[in-house]
PDB file of C-alpha atoms in Angstrom:
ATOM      1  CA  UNK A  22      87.428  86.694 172.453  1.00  0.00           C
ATOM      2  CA  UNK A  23      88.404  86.542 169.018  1.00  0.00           C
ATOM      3  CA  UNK A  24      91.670  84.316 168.158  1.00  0.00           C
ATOM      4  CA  UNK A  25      94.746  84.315 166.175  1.00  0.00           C
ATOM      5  CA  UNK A  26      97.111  81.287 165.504  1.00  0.00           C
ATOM      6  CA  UNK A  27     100.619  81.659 165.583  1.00  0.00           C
ATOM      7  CA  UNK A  28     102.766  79.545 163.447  1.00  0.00           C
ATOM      8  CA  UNK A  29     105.345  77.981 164.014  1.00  0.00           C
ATOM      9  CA  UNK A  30     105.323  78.098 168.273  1.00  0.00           C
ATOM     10  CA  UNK A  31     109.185  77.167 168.079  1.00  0.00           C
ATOM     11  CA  UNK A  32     111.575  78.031 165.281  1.00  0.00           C
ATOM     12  CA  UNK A  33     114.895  76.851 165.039  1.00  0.00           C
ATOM     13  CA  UNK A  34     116.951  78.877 162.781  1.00  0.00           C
ATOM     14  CA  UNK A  35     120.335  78.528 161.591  1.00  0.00           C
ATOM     15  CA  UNK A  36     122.540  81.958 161.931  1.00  0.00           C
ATOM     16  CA  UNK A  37     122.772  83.767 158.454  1.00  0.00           C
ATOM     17  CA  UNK A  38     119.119  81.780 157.360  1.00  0.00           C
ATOM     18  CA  UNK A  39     115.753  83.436 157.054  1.00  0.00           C
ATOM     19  CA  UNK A  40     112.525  82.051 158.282  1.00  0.00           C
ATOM     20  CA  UNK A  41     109.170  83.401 158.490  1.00  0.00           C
ATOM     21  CA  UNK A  42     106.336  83.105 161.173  1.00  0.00           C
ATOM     22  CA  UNK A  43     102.535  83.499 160.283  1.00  0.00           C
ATOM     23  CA  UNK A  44      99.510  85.042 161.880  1.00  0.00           C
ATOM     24  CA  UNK A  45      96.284  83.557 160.717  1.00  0.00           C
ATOM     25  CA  UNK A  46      92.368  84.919 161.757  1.00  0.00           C
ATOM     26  CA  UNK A  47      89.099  83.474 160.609  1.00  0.00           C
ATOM     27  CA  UNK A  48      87.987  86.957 160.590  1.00  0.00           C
ATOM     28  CA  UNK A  49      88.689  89.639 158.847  1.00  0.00           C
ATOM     29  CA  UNK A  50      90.919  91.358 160.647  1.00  0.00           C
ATOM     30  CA  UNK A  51      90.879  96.073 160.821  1.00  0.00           C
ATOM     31  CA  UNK A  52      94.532  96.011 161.522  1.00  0.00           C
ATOM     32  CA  UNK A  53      97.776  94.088 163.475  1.00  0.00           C
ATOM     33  CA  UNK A  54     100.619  94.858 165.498  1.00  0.00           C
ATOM     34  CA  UNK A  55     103.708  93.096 165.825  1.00  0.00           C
ATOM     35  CA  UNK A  56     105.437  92.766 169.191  1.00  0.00           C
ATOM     36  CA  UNK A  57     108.947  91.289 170.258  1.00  0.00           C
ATOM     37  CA  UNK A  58     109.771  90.216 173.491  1.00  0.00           C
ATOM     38  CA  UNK A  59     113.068  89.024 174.279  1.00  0.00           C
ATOM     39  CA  UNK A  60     113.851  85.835 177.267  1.00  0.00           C
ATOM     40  CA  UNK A  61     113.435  88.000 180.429  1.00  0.00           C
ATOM     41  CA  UNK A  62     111.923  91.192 178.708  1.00  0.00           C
ATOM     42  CA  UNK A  63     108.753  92.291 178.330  1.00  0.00           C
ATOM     43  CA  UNK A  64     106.797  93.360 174.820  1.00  0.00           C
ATOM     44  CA  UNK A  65     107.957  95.981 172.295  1.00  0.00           C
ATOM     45  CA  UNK A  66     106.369  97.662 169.881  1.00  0.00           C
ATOM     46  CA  UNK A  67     107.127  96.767 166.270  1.00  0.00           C
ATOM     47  CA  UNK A  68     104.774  97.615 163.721  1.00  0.00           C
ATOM     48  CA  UNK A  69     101.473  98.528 162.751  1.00  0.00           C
ATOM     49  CA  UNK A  70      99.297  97.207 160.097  1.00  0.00           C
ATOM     50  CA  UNK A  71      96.321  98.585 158.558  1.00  0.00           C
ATOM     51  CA  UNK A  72      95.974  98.518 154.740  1.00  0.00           C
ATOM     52  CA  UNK A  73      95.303  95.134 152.530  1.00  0.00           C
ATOM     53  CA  UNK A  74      98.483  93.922 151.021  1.00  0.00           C
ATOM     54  CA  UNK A  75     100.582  96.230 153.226  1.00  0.00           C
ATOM     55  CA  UNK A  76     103.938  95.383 152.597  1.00  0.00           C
ATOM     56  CA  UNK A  77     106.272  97.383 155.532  1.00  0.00           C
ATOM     57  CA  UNK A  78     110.520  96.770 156.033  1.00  0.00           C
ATOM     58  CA  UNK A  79     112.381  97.387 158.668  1.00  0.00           C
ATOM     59  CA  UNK A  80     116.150  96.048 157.864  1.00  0.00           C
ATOM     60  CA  UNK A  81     115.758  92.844 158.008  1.00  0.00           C
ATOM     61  CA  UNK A  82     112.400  92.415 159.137  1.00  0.00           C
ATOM     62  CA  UNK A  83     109.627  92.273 155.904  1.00  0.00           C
ATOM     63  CA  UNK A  84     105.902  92.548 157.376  1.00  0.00           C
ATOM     64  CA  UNK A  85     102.948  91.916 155.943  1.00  0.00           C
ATOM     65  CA  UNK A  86      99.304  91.933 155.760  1.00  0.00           C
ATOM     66  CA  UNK A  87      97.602  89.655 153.586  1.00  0.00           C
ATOM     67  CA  UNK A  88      94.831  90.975 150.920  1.00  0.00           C
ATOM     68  CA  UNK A  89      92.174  89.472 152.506  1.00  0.00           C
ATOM     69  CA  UNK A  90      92.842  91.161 155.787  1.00  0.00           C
ATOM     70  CA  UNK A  91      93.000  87.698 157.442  1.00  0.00           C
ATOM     71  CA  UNK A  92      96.640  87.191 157.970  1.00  0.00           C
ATOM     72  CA  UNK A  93     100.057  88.600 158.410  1.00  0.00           C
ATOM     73  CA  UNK A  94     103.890  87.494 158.385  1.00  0.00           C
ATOM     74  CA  UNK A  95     107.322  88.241 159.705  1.00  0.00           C
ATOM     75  CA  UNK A  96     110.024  87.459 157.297  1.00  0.00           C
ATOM     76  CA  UNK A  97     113.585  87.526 159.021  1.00  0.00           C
ATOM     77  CA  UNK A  98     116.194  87.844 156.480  1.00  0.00           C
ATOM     78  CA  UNK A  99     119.986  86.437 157.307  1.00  0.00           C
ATOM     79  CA  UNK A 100     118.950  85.447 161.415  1.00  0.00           C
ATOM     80  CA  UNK A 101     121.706  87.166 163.560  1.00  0.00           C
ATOM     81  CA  UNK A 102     121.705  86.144 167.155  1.00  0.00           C
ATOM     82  CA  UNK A 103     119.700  89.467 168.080  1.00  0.00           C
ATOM     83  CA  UNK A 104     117.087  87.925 166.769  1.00  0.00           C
ATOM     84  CA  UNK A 105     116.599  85.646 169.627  1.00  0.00           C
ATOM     85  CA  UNK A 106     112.607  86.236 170.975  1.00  0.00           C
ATOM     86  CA  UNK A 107     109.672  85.568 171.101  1.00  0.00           C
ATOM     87  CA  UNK A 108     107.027  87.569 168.054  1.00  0.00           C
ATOM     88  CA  UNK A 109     103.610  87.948 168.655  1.00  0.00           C
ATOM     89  CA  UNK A 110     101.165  89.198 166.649  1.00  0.00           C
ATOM     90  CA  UNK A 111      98.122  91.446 167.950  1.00  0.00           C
ATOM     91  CA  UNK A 112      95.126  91.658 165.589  1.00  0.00           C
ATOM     92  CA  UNK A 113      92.701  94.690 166.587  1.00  0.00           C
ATOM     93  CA  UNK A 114      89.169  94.219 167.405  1.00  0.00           C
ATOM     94  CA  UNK A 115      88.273  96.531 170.040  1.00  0.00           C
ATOM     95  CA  UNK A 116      91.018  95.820 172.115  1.00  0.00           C
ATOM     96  CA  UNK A 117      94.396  93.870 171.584  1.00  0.00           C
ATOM     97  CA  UNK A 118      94.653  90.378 171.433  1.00  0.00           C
ATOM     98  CA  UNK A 119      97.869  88.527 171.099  1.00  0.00           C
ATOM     99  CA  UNK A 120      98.674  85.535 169.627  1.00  0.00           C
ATOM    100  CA  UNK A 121     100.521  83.075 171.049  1.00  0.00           C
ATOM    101  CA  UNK A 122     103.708  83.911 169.501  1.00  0.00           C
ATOM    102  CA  UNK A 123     106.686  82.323 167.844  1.00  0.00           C
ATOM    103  CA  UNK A 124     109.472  81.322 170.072  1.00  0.00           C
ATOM    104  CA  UNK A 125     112.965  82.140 167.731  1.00  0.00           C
ATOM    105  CA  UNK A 126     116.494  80.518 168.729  1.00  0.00           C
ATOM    106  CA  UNK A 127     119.495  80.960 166.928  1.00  0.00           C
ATOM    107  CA  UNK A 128     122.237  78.189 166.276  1.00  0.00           C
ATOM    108  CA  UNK A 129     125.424  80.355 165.726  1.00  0.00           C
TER     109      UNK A 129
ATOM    110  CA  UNK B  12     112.865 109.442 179.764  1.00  0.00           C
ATOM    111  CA  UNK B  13     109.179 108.718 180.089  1.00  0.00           C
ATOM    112  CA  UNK B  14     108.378 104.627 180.436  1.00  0.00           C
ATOM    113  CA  UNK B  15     106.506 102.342 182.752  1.00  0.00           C
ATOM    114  CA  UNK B  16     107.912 101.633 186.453  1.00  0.00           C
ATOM    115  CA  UNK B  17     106.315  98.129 188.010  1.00  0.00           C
ATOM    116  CA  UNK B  18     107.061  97.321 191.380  1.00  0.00           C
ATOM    117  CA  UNK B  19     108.102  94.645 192.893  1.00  0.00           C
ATOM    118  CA  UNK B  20     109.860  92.692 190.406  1.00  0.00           C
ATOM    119  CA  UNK B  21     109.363  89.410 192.128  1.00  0.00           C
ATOM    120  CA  UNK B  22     106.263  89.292 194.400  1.00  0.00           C
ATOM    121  CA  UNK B  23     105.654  86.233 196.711  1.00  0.00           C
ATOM    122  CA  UNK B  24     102.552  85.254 197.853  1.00  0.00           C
ATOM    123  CA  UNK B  25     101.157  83.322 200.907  1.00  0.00           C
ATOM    124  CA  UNK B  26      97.913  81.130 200.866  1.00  0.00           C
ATOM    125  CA  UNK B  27      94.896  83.225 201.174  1.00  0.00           C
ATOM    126  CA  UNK B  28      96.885  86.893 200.752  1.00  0.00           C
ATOM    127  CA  UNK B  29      95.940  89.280 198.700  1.00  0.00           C
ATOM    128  CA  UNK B  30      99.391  91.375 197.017  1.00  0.00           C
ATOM    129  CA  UNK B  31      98.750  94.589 194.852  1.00  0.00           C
ATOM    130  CA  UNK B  32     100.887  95.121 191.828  1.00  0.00           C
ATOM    131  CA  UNK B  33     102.235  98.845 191.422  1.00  0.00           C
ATOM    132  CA  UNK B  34     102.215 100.367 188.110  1.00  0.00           C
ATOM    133  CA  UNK B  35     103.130 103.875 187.657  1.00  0.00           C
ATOM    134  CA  UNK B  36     103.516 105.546 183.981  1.00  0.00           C
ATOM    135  CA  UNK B  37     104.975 109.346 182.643  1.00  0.00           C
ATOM    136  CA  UNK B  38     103.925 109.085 179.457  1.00  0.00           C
ATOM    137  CA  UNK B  39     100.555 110.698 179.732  1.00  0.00           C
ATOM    138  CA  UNK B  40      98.868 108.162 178.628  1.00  0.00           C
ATOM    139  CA  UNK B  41      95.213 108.125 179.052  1.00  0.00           C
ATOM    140  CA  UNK B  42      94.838 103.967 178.598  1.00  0.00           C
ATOM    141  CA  UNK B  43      96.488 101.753 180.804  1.00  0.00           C
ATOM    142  CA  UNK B  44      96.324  97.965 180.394  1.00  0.00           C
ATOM    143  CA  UNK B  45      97.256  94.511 182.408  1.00  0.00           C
ATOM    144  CA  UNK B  46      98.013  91.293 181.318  1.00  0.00           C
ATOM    145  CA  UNK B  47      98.709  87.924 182.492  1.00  0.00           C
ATOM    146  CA  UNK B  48     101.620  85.842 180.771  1.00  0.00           C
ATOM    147  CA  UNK B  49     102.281  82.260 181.349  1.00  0.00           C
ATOM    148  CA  UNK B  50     105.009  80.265 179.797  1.00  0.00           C
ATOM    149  CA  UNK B  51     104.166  79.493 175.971  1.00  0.00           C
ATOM    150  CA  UNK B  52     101.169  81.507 175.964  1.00  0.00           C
ATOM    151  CA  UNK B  53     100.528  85.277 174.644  1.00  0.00           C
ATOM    152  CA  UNK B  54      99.668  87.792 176.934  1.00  0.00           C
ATOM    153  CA  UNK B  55      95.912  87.392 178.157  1.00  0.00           C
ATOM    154  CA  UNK B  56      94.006  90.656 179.297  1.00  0.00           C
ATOM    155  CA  UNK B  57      92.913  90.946 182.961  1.00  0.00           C
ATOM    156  CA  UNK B  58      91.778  94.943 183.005  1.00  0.00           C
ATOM    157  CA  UNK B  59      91.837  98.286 181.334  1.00  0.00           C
ATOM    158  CA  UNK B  60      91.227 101.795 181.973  1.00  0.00           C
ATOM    159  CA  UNK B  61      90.685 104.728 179.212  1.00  0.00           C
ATOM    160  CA  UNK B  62      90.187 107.494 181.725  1.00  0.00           C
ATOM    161  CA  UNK B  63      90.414 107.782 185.212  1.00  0.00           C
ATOM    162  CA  UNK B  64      88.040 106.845 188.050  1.00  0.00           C
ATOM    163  CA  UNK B  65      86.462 104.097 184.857  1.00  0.00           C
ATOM    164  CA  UNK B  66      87.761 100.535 183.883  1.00  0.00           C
ATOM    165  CA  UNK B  67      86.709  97.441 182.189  1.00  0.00           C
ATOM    166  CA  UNK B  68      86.818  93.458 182.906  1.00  0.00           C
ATOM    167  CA  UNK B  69      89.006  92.255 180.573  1.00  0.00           C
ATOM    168  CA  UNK B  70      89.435  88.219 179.376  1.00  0.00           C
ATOM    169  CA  UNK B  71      90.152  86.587 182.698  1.00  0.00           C
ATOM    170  CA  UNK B  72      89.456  89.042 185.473  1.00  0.00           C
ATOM    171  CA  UNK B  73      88.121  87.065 188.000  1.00  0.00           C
ATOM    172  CA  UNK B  74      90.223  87.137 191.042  1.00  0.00           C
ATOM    173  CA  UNK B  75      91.724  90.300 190.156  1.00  0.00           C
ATOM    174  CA  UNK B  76      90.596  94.025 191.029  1.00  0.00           C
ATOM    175  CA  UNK B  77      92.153  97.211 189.702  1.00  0.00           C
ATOM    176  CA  UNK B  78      91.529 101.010 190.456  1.00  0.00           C
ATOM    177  CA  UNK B  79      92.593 104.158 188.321  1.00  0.00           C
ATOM    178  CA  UNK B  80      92.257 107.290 190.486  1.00  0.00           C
ATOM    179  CA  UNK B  81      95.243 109.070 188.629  1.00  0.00           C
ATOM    180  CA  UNK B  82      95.976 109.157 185.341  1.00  0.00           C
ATOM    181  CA  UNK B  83      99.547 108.115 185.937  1.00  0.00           C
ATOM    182  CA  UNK B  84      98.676 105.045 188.294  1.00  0.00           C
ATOM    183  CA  UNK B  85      96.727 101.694 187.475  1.00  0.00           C
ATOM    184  CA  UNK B  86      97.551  99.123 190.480  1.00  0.00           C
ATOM    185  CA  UNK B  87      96.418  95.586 190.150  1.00  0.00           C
ATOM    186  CA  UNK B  88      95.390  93.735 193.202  1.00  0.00           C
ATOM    187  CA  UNK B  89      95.261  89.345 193.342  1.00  0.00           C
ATOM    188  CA  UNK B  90      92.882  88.293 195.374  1.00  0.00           C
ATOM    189  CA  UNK B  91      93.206  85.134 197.367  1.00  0.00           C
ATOM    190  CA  UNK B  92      89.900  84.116 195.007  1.00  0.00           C
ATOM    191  CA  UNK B  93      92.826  83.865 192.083  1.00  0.00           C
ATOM    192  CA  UNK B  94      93.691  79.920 192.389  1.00  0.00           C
ATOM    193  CA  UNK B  95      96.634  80.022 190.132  1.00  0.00           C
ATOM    194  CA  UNK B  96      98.159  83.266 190.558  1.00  0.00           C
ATOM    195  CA  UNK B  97     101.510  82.605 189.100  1.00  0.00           C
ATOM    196  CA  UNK B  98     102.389  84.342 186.069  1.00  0.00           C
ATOM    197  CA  UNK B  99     104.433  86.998 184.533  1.00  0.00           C
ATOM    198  CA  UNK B 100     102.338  90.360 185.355  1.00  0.00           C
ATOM    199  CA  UNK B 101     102.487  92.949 182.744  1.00  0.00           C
ATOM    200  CA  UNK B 102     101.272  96.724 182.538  1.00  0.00           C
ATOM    201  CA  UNK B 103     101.279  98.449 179.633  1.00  0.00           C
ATOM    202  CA  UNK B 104     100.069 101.983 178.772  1.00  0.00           C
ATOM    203  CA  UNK B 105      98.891 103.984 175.252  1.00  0.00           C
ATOM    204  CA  UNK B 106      97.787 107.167 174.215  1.00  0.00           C
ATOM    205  CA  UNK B 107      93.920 105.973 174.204  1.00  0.00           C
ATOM    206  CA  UNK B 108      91.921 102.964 173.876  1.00  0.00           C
ATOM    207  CA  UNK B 109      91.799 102.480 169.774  1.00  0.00           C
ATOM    208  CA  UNK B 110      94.699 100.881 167.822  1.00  0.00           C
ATOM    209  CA  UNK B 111      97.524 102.461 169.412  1.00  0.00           C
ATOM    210  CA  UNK B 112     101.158 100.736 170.028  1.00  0.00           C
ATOM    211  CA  UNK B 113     101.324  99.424 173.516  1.00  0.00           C
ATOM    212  CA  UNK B 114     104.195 100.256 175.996  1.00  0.00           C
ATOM    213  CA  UNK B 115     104.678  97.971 178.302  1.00  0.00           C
ATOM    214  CA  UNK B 116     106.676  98.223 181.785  1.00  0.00           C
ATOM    215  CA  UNK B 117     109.539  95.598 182.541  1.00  0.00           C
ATOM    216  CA  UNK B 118     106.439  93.244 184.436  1.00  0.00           C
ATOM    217  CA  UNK B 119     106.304  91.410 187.834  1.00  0.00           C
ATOM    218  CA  UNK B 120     106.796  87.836 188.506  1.00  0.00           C
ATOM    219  CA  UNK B 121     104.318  86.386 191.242  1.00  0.00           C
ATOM    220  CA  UNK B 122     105.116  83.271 192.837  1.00  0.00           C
ATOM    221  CA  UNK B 123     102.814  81.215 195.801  1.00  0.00           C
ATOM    222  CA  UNK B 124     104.561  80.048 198.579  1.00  0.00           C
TER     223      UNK B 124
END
């Protein structure tokens, strides 16, 4: 199937920093969702993607899709400990496909 | 409140046993999905449905077998053909099979004794 990498697999962030992970495709990509799942949880539904350049906000959370249509990001503004998770990304074709997904601890 | 029930949480399973994975969802959903998770990787896809009595191989079914004969039910069988059968099982459920946001159900852990 078609693949997405994930970068970073493990960020470390410092309470009160931001970070961003990064979904990249070697195809162009129709649209992406972005899931959370927290240590013992299972998936939830963040956001959908769908237009170049998209640019959505959700508090802290900034996602985006690229122009090209071949990648996306998470920025996390000011990390609180709620944070904690692991973000996947889940490009489109005709079914989902999830990345491998970005691990997040938080040093208080 | 409408959601995804799987039963059992933790499963346990004896050389050469086959153990079915319940899934149950109110959501009227017509597309029901299940993955396989393993530690440090994303979620892999095993089957779907999009309507009942109809489903699809997904990514790594072998080993597996699923049947949809309500709308509301999607169980997942492991076959003692599946080598490696431990894994976080997930089910997750959407209005229909196009770009819609998955819900997923709290998932089963299945462990070989």
């Amino acid at each position: 199937g078609q693949q997405v990498m994930q970068i970073p697999q493990y960020q470390h962030v410092q309470e009160g920093e931001d970070f961003t992970t990064y979904c990249n495709s070697s195809t162009t990509l129709s649209n992406i969702q972005w899931y959370k799942q927290r240590p013992g949880g299972h998936p939830v539904f963040l956001i959908q993607l769908v237009k170049s350049g998209e640019v959505k906000k959700q508090k802290r959370l900034t996602f985006q899709f690229g122009e090209a249509k071949k990648n996306s990001s998470l920025h996390i503004t000011a990390t609180q400990t709620t944070d904690v998770g692991t973000y996947f990304c889940a490009p489109w074709y005709y079914k989902l496909s999830f990345g491998a997904g970005t691990t997040v601890t938080v040093r208080a | 409140d409408g959601g995804i029930t799987q039963s059992p949480k933790y499963l346990f399973r004896k050389e050469g046993q086959n153990v079915t994975l319940s899934c149950e969802q109110n959501l009227n959903h017509d597309a029901m999905y299940w993955y396989r998770q393993d530690p440090g990787q994303g979620l892999r896809l095993i089957y779907y449905s999009q309507i009942v009595n109809d489903f699809q191989k997904g990514d790594i079914a072998e080993g597996y077998s699923v049947s949809r004969e309500k709308k509301e039910s999607f169980p997942l069988t492991v076959t003692s053909a599946q080598k490696n059968p431990t894994a976080f099982y997930l089910c997750a459920s959407s209005t229909a099979l196009s770009n819609q946001p998955q819900h997923f159900g709290d998932g089963t852990r299945l462990s070989i004794l």
